Every structure is written in C-alpha cells, then in structure tokens.
Coordinates of N, CA and C in Angstrom, one line a residue:
M842 N 29.5 -56.8 -24.7 CA 28.7 -57.5 -23.7 C 27.3 -57.6 -24.1
S843 N 26.7 -58.7 -23.9 CA 25.3 -58.9 -24.3 C 24.5 -59.6 -23.1
V844 N 23.2 -59.5 -23.3 CA 22.3 -60.1 -22.3 C 21.8 -61.4 -23.0
N845 N 21.9 -62.5 -22.3 CA 21.4 -63.8 -22.8 C 19.9 -63.9 -22.5
S846 N 19.2 -64.4 -23.5 CA 17.8 -64.7 -23.3 C 17.6 -66.1 -22.8
A847 N 16.4 -66.4 -22.5 CA 16.0 -67.7 -22.0 C 16.5 -68.9 -22.9
D848 N 16.5 -68.7 -24.2 CA 16.9 -69.7 -25.1 C 18.4 -69.8 -25.4
G849 N 19.2 -68.9 -24.7 CA 20.6 -68.9 -24.8 C 21.2 -68.0 -25.8
S850 N 20.4 -67.4 -26.7 CA 20.9 -66.5 -27.7 C 21.2 -65.2 -27.1
A851 N 22.1 -64.4 -27.7 CA 22.4 -63.1 -27.2 C 21.3 -62.1 -27.6
R852 N 20.9 -61.3 -26.7 CA 19.8 -60.3 -26.9 C 20.5 -58.9 -26.9
L853 N 20.0 -58.1 -27.8 CA 20.5 -56.7 -27.8 C 19.3 -55.8 -28.1
D854 N 19.1 -54.8 -27.3 CA 18.0 -53.9 -27.5 C 18.5 -52.8 -28.5
V855 N 17.8 -52.6 -29.6 CA 18.1 -51.5 -30.5 C 17.2 -50.3 -30.2
V856 N 17.9 -49.2 -30.0 CA 17.2 -48.0 -29.6 C 17.4 -47.0 -30.7
L857 N 16.3 -46.6 -31.4 CA 16.4 -45.6 -32.5 C 15.9 -44.3 -32.0
V858 N 16.9 -43.3 -32.0 CA 16.6 -42.0 -31.5 C 16.4 -41.0 -32.6
K859 N 15.5 -40.1 -32.5 CA 15.3 -39.1 -33.5 C 15.0 -37.8 -32.8
A860 N 15.7 -36.7 -33.2 CA 15.5 -35.4 -32.6 C 15.6 -35.5 -31.1
G861 N 16.5 -36.3 -30.5 CA 16.7 -36.3 -29.1 C 15.7 -37.2 -28.3
R862 N 14.8 -37.8 -29.0 CA 13.8 -38.7 -28.3 C 13.8 -40.1 -28.9
T863 N 13.5 -41.1 -28.0 CA 13.4 -42.4 -28.5 C 12.2 -42.6 -29.4
K864 N 12.5 -43.0 -30.7 CA 11.5 -43.2 -31.7 C 10.9 -44.6 -31.6
I865 N 11.8 -45.6 -31.4 CA 11.4 -47.0 -31.2 C 12.5 -47.7 -30.5
R866 N 12.1 -48.7 -29.7 CA 13.0 -49.6 -29.0 C 12.5 -51.0 -29.2
Y867 N 13.4 -51.9 -29.6 CA 12.9 -53.3 -29.8 C 14.1 -54.2 -29.5
A868 N 13.8 -55.5 -29.2 CA 14.8 -56.5 -28.9 C 15.1 -57.2 -30.1
G869 N 16.4 -57.5 -30.3 CA 16.9 -58.3 -31.4 C 17.9 -59.4 -30.9
E870 N 18.2 -60.3 -31.8 CA 19.2 -61.3 -31.5 C 20.5 -60.8 -32.0
L871 N 21.5 -60.7 -31.2 CA 22.8 -60.3 -31.6 C 23.5 -61.4 -32.4
L872 N 23.8 -61.1 -33.6 CA 24.5 -62.1 -34.5 C 26.0 -62.0 -34.4
T873 N 26.5 -60.8 -34.6 CA 27.9 -60.5 -34.5 C 28.2 -59.1 -34.0
D874 N 29.4 -58.9 -33.4 CA 29.9 -57.6 -33.1 C 31.4 -57.7 -33.1
D875 N 32.0 -57.2 -34.2 CA 33.4 -57.3 -34.4 C 34.2 -56.1 -33.9
G876 N 33.5 -55.2 -33.2 CA 34.1 -54.0 -32.7 C 33.9 -52.8 -33.7
T877 N 33.6 -53.1 -34.9 CA 33.2 -52.0 -35.9 C 31.8 -52.1 -36.4
R878 N 31.4 -53.4 -36.7 CA 30.0 -53.6 -37.2 C 29.3 -54.5 -36.3
V879 N 28.0 -54.2 -36.1 CA 27.1 -55.0 -35.2 C 26.0 -55.5 -36.1
A880 N 25.7 -56.8 -36.1 CA 24.6 -57.4 -36.8 C 23.6 -57.9 -35.8
V881 N 22.3 -57.6 -36.1 CA 21.2 -58.0 -35.2 C 20.1 -58.5 -36.1
R882 N 19.4 -59.6 -35.7 CA 18.2 -60.1 -36.3 C 17.0 -59.8 -35.4
A883 N 16.0 -59.2 -36.0 CA 14.8 -58.9 -35.3 C 13.5 -59.0 -36.2
P884 N 12.4 -59.4 -35.6 CA 11.2 -59.3 -36.3 C 10.7 -57.9 -36.5
W885 N 9.9 -57.7 -37.5 CA 9.3 -56.3 -37.8 C 8.8 -55.8 -36.5
A886 N 9.2 -54.6 -36.1 CA 8.9 -54.1 -34.8 C 7.8 -53.1 -34.8
G887 N 7.3 -52.8 -36.0 CA 6.2 -51.9 -36.2 C 4.8 -52.5 -35.8
S888 N 3.9 -51.6 -35.6 CA 2.5 -52.2 -35.3 C 1.8 -52.3 -36.6
G889 N 1.4 -53.5 -36.9 CA 0.6 -53.8 -38.1 C 1.5 -53.7 -39.4
V890 N 0.8 -53.3 -40.5 CA 1.4 -53.3 -41.8 C 1.8 -51.8 -42.1
R891 N 3.0 -51.7 -42.7 CA 3.4 -50.3 -43.2 C 3.7 -50.5 -44.7
D892 N 2.8 -49.9 -45.4 CA 2.8 -50.0 -46.9 C 3.4 -48.7 -47.5
F893 N 4.6 -48.8 -48.0 CA 5.3 -47.7 -48.6 C 4.9 -47.5 -50.1
G894 N 4.1 -48.4 -50.6 CA 3.8 -48.4 -52.1 C 4.7 -49.2 -52.9
F895 N 6.0 -49.2 -52.6 CA 7.0 -50.0 -53.3 C 7.4 -51.2 -52.5
V896 N 7.1 -51.2 -51.2 CA 7.3 -52.4 -50.3 C 6.4 -52.3 -49.2
R897 N 6.0 -53.5 -48.6 CA 5.2 -53.6 -47.4 C 6.0 -54.3 -46.3
F898 N 6.1 -53.6 -45.2 CA 6.6 -54.3 -44.0 C 5.4 -54.8 -43.2
E899 N 5.5 -56.0 -42.7 CA 4.3 -56.6 -42.1 C 4.7 -57.6 -41.0
P900 N 3.8 -57.9 -40.1 CA 4.1 -58.9 -39.1 C 4.6 -60.2 -39.8
G901 N 5.6 -60.8 -39.2 CA 6.3 -62.0 -39.8 C 7.5 -61.7 -40.5
D902 N 7.7 -60.4 -41.0 CA 8.9 -60.0 -41.7 C 10.1 -60.1 -40.7
V903 N 11.3 -60.4 -41.2 CA 12.5 -60.5 -40.4 C 13.5 -59.6 -41.0
F904 N 14.1 -58.8 -40.1 CA 15.1 -57.8 -40.5 C 16.5 -58.3 -40.0
T905 N 17.4 -58.4 -40.8 CA 18.8 -58.6 -40.4 C 19.5 -57.2 -40.6
E906 N 19.9 -56.6 -39.5 CA 20.3 -55.2 -39.5 C 21.8 -55.1 -39.2
Y907 N 22.4 -54.2 -40.0 CA 23.8 -54.0 -39.9 C 24.1 -52.5 -39.5
Y908 N 24.8 -52.4 -38.4 CA 25.1 -51.0 -37.8 C 26.7 -50.9 -37.7
W909 N 27.1 -49.7 -38.0 CA 28.6 -49.5 -38.0 C 28.9 -48.4 -36.9
R910 N 30.0 -48.6 -36.3 CA 30.5 -47.6 -35.3 C 31.3 -46.5 -36.1
D911 N 31.7 -46.7 -37.3 CA 32.5 -45.8 -38.1 C 31.9 -45.3 -39.4
R912 N 30.6 -45.6 -39.6 CA 29.9 -45.1 -40.8 C 28.6 -44.5 -40.4
W913 N 28.1 -43.6 -41.3 CA 26.9 -42.8 -41.0 C 25.7 -43.5 -41.6
Y914 N 25.5 -44.8 -41.5 CA 24.3 -45.4 -41.9 C 24.2 -46.8 -41.3
A915 N 23.0 -47.4 -41.5 CA 22.6 -48.7 -41.1 C 21.9 -49.3 -42.3
V916 N 22.1 -50.6 -42.5 CA 21.5 -51.3 -43.6 C 20.6 -52.5 -43.0
K917 N 19.4 -52.5 -43.4 CA 18.5 -53.6 -42.9 C 18.0 -54.4 -44.0
E918 N 18.4 -55.7 -44.0 CA 17.9 -56.7 -45.0 C 16.5 -57.1 -44.6
V919 N 15.6 -57.1 -45.5 CA 14.2 -57.4 -45.1 C 13.7 -58.6 -45.9
R920 N 13.3 -59.6 -45.1 CA 12.7 -60.8 -45.7 C 11.3 -61.1 -45.1
S921 N 10.5 -61.7 -46.0 CA 9.2 -62.0 -45.6 C 9.2 -63.2 -44.6
A922 N 8.0 -63.5 -44.1 CA 7.9 -64.6 -43.1 C 8.3 -66.0 -43.8
T923 N 8.2 -66.0 -45.1 CA 8.6 -67.3 -45.8 C 10.1 -67.3 -46.2
G924 N 10.8 -66.2 -45.9 CA 12.2 -66.1 -46.2 C 12.6 -65.4 -47.5
A925 N 11.6 -65.0 -48.2 CA 11.8 -64.3 -49.5 C 12.4 -62.9 -49.3
L926 N 13.5 -62.6 -50.0 CA 14.1 -61.3 -49.8 C 13.2 -60.2 -50.5
K927 N 12.9 -59.2 -49.7 CA 12.2 -58.1 -50.2 C 13.1 -57.0 -50.7
G928 N 14.2 -56.8 -49.9 CA 15.2 -55.8 -50.3 C 15.9 -55.3 -49.1
W929 N 16.5 -54.1 -49.2 CA 17.3 -53.5 -48.1 C 16.8 -52.0 -47.9
Y930 N 16.5 -51.8 -46.6 CA 16.1 -50.4 -46.2 C 17.3 -49.9 -45.5
C931 N 17.8 -48.7 -45.9 CA 19.0 -48.1 -45.4 C 18.6 -46.8 -44.7
D932 N 19.1 -46.7 -43.4 CA 18.9 -45.5 -42.7 C 20.2 -44.7 -42.6
V933 N 20.1 -43.5 -42.9 CA 21.3 -42.6 -42.6 C 21.2 -42.2 -41.2
T934 N 22.3 -42.5 -40.4 CA 22.3 -42.3 -39.0 C 23.7 -41.8 -38.6
R935 N 23.8 -41.3 -37.4 CA 25.1 -41.1 -36.8 C 25.7 -42.5 -36.5
P936 N 27.0 -42.7 -36.4 CA 27.6 -44.0 -36.1 C 27.0 -44.6 -34.8
A937 N 26.7 -45.9 -34.8 CA 26.1 -46.6 -33.7 C 27.0 -46.6 -32.5
A938 N 26.3 -46.6 -31.3 CA 27.0 -46.7 -30.0 C 26.4 -47.8 -29.2
R939 N 27.2 -48.8 -28.8 CA 26.8 -49.9 -28.0 C 27.2 -49.7 -26.6
S940 N 26.3 -49.9 -25.7 CA 26.5 -49.8 -24.2 C 25.8 -51.0 -23.6
G941 N 26.6 -52.0 -23.3 CA 26.0 -53.2 -22.6 C 24.9 -53.8 -23.5
P942 N 23.7 -53.9 -23.0 CA 22.7 -54.6 -23.7 C 21.9 -53.7 -24.7
E943 N 22.4 -52.5 -25.0 CA 21.7 -51.5 -25.9 C 22.6 -51.1 -27.0
L944 N 22.0 -50.9 -28.2 CA 22.7 -50.4 -29.3 C 21.8 -49.1 -29.7
V945 N 22.5 -47.9 -29.5 CA 21.7 -46.7 -29.8 C 22.2 -46.1 -31.1
V946 N 21.2 -45.7 -31.9 CA 21.4 -45.2 -33.2 C 20.5 -43.9 -33.4
E947 N 21.2 -42.8 -33.8 CA 20.4 -41.6 -34.1 C 20.1 -41.5 -35.5
D948 N 18.8 -41.5 -35.8 CA 18.2 -41.4 -37.2 C 18.3 -40.0 -37.7
L949 N 18.9 -39.8 -38.9 CA 19.0 -38.4 -39.5 C 18.1 -38.2 -40.6
D950 N 17.0 -38.9 -40.7 CA 15.9 -38.7 -41.6 C 16.1 -39.3 -43.0
L951 N 17.3 -39.2 -43.6 CA 17.5 -39.7 -45.0 C 17.5 -41.2 -45.0
D952 N 16.9 -41.8 -46.1 CA 16.8 -43.2 -46.2 C 17.0 -43.6 -47.7
L953 N 17.3 -44.9 -47.9 CA 17.5 -45.4 -49.2 C 16.8 -46.8 -49.2
W954 N 16.0 -47.1 -50.3 CA 15.5 -48.4 -50.5 C 16.1 -49.0 -51.7
V955 N 16.5 -50.3 -51.6 CA 17.0 -51.1 -52.7 C 16.2 -52.4 -52.8
S956 N 15.6 -52.6 -53.9 CA 14.7 -53.8 -54.1 C 15.6 -55.0 -54.1
A957 N 15.0 -56.2 -53.9 CA 15.8 -57.4 -53.9 C 16.5 -57.7 -55.2
D958 N 15.9 -57.3 -56.3 CA 16.6 -57.5 -57.6 C 17.5 -56.3 -58.0
G959 N 17.6 -55.3 -57.2 CA 18.5 -54.1 -57.4 C 18.0 -53.1 -58.4
T960 N 16.8 -53.4 -59.0 CA 16.4 -52.5 -60.1 C 15.7 -51.2 -59.6
D961 N 15.2 -51.3 -58.3 CA 14.5 -50.1 -57.7 C 15.4 -49.6 -56.6
V962 N 16.0 -48.4 -56.8 CA 16.9 -47.8 -55.8 C 16.2 -46.4 -55.6
R963 N 15.8 -46.1 -54.4 CA 15.0 -44.9 -54.1 C 15.6 -44.1 -52.9
R964 N 15.9 -42.8 -53.2 CA 16.2 -41.9 -52.1 C 14.9 -41.5 -51.4
L965 N 14.9 -41.6 -50.1 CA 13.7 -41.3 -49.3 C 13.9 -40.2 -48.3
D966 N 12.8 -39.5 -48.0 CA 12.7 -38.5 -46.9 C 13.7 -37.3 -47.0
E967 N 14.1 -37.0 -48.2 CA 15.0 -35.8 -48.3 C 14.3 -34.5 -47.9
D968 N 12.9 -34.5 -48.0 CA 12.2 -33.3 -47.5 C 12.2 -33.2 -46.0
E969 N 12.1 -34.4 -45.3 CA 12.2 -34.4 -43.9 C 13.6 -34.0 -43.4
F970 N 14.6 -34.4 -44.1 CA 16.0 -34.0 -43.8 C 16.1 -32.5 -43.9
A971 N 15.6 -31.9 -45.0 CA 15.7 -30.5 -45.2 C 15.0 -29.8 -44.0
D972 N 13.8 -30.3 -43.7 CA 13.0 -29.6 -42.6 C 13.6 -29.8 -41.2
S973 N 14.5 -30.8 -41.0 CA 15.0 -31.1 -39.7 C 15.9 -29.9 -39.2
G974 N 16.4 -29.1 -40.1 CA 17.3 -28.0 -39.7 C 18.7 -28.4 -39.3
L975 N 19.1 -29.7 -39.6 CA 20.4 -30.2 -39.3 C 21.5 -29.4 -40.0
A976 N 21.2 -29.0 -41.2 CA 22.2 -28.3 -42.0 C 22.6 -27.0 -41.3
E977 N 21.6 -26.4 -40.6 CA 21.9 -25.1 -39.8 C 22.5 -25.4 -38.5
T978 N 22.0 -26.4 -37.8 CA 22.4 -26.7 -36.4 C 23.7 -27.5 -36.3
D979 N 24.0 -28.3 -37.3 CA 25.2 -29.1 -37.3 C 25.6 -29.4 -38.7
P980 N 26.2 -28.4 -39.4 CA 26.5 -28.6 -40.8 C 27.5 -29.7 -41.1
E981 N 28.4 -30.1 -40.2 CA 29.3 -31.2 -40.4 C 28.5 -32.5 -40.5
A982 N 27.6 -32.7 -39.5 CA 26.8 -33.9 -39.5 C 25.9 -34.0 -40.7
A983 N 25.3 -32.8 -41.2 CA 24.5 -32.8 -42.4 C 25.3 -33.2 -43.6
A984 N 26.5 -32.7 -43.7 CA 27.3 -33.1 -44.8 C 27.7 -34.6 -44.8
A985 N 28.0 -35.1 -43.6 CA 28.3 -36.5 -43.5 C 27.0 -37.4 -43.8
A986 N 25.9 -36.9 -43.4 CA 24.6 -37.6 -43.8 C 24.4 -37.7 -45.3
R987 N 24.6 -36.5 -45.9 CA 24.4 -36.5 -47.4 C 25.4 -37.4 -48.1
A988 N 26.6 -37.4 -47.6 CA 27.7 -38.2 -48.2 C 27.4 -39.7 -48.0
A989 N 26.8 -40.0 -46.8 CA 26.4 -41.4 -46.6 C 25.4 -41.9 -47.5
L990 N 24.4 -41.1 -47.8 CA 23.3 -41.4 -48.7 C 23.9 -41.6 -50.1
D991 N 24.7 -40.7 -50.5 CA 25.4 -40.8 -51.8 C 26.2 -42.1 -51.9
E992 N 26.9 -42.4 -50.9 CA 27.7 -43.7 -50.9 C 26.8 -44.9 -51.0
L993 N 25.7 -44.9 -50.3 CA 24.8 -46.1 -50.3 C 24.2 -46.2 -51.7
E994 N 23.8 -45.1 -52.3 CA 23.2 -45.1 -53.6 C 24.2 -45.6 -54.7
S995 N 25.4 -45.1 -54.6 CA 26.5 -45.5 -55.5 C 26.7 -47.0 -55.4
L996 N 26.8 -47.5 -54.2 CA 27.0 -49.0 -54.0 C 25.8 -49.7 -54.6
A997 N 24.6 -49.3 -54.4 CA 23.4 -50.0 -54.9 C 23.4 -49.9 -56.4
R998 N 23.7 -48.8 -57.0 CA 23.6 -48.7 -58.5 C 24.8 -49.3 -59.1
G999 N 25.9 -49.5 -58.4 CA 27.1 -50.0 -59.0 C 27.2 -51.5 -58.9
G1000 N 26.3 -52.2 -58.2 CA 26.3 -53.6 -58.1 C 27.1 -54.1 -56.9
D1001 N 27.7 -53.3 -56.1 CA 28.6 -53.7 -55.0 C 27.9 -53.7 -53.7
F1002 N 26.6 -53.6 -53.7 CA 25.8 -53.3 -52.5 C 25.9 -54.5 -51.5
T1003 N 25.7 -55.7 -51.9 CA 25.7 -56.9 -51.0 C 27.1 -57.2 -50.4
A1004 N 28.2 -56.7 -51.1 CA 29.5 -56.9 -50.6 C 29.7 -56.1 -49.3
L1005 N 28.9 -55.1 -49.1 CA 28.9 -54.3 -47.9 C 28.5 -55.1 -46.7
L1006 N 27.7 -56.1 -46.9 CA 27.1 -56.9 -45.8 C 27.8 -58.2 -45.6
A1007 N 28.8 -58.6 -46.5 CA 29.5 -59.8 -46.4 C 30.4 -59.9 -45.1

C-alpha cells in the first residue's frame, strides 16, 4: 500500500533507524515493491554537501535505493543532478519492513562504497560497528551483518554487482 502524491506518483517515507532512534526520515517515490525488494527514488536528503573524500553527496543528487525484506543490506545508486553515475553506497541493515506509507530500515553501521567504474570498493565504518556493541548484545545479528558486508564486497569485486539491482 502506498500514499499517492499530488502528481499521482506513489510516495513512500523511508525511515532510517539507528540504535533505536530515527536517524533520518525522507520522502521518496516508490518505484517497485515485488514483496521481497522495494525500490525507491529520492533526492539527496542530507543538509548541504557531504564530502567523504572519495565521493561527494550534494543537493541535486538522486538516489535510487533498493531494500530487501530477506537480506541484511540496502544498495543506493547515486547519480549527480546531471544523471552521471557516481557509484553505489551500500548500508548493512536488518531486513527492511514496510508498513503502509513507511519503509523502516535499521542501520547496523557497516557500509560499502563502490565507485561507478567499479575500481574503488571500500569497506566503511567497521570501527563504528565494533563500538556499537552489537557483537555482544546480538551476536547473531552481528554475524549476519558481517556476512552481508562480505557478500556485497564479493559481488562488487567479482563484477556481478549490478546484476543485484536488475
């Protein structure tokens, strides 16, 4: 079920939760929901520019985001305002849950960046993950999170990454 916006497109609010609190909430356009995978398109929801050194997210960027109900990650294709592909930012998360007009995703700190040409594959925030204490409080979830990051990295380095989004 979705909420229709004034222009007739389906709207879905993405709610990113971290450590039990809402980290960010933003509206996106629901592209597809096949019962397992949800795809949403949304403009960069951050305030101003976020420069990671290897990529910049900035106003005008468009994210096509893929969430799974049966996988421990989300993949966000990032394009500039002109449509140029910047790459893919992957969040390790618990499986997504959709309830009416909301898609709730719990961020587990681990991330992966894959550049548009596939030559730059970076594991991110492993220190934050270690500091989160998830390995002690929920060892099964921590193991699933590490396995998800390994899977994403393997797909990115093996050249099969874009097949994941087809």
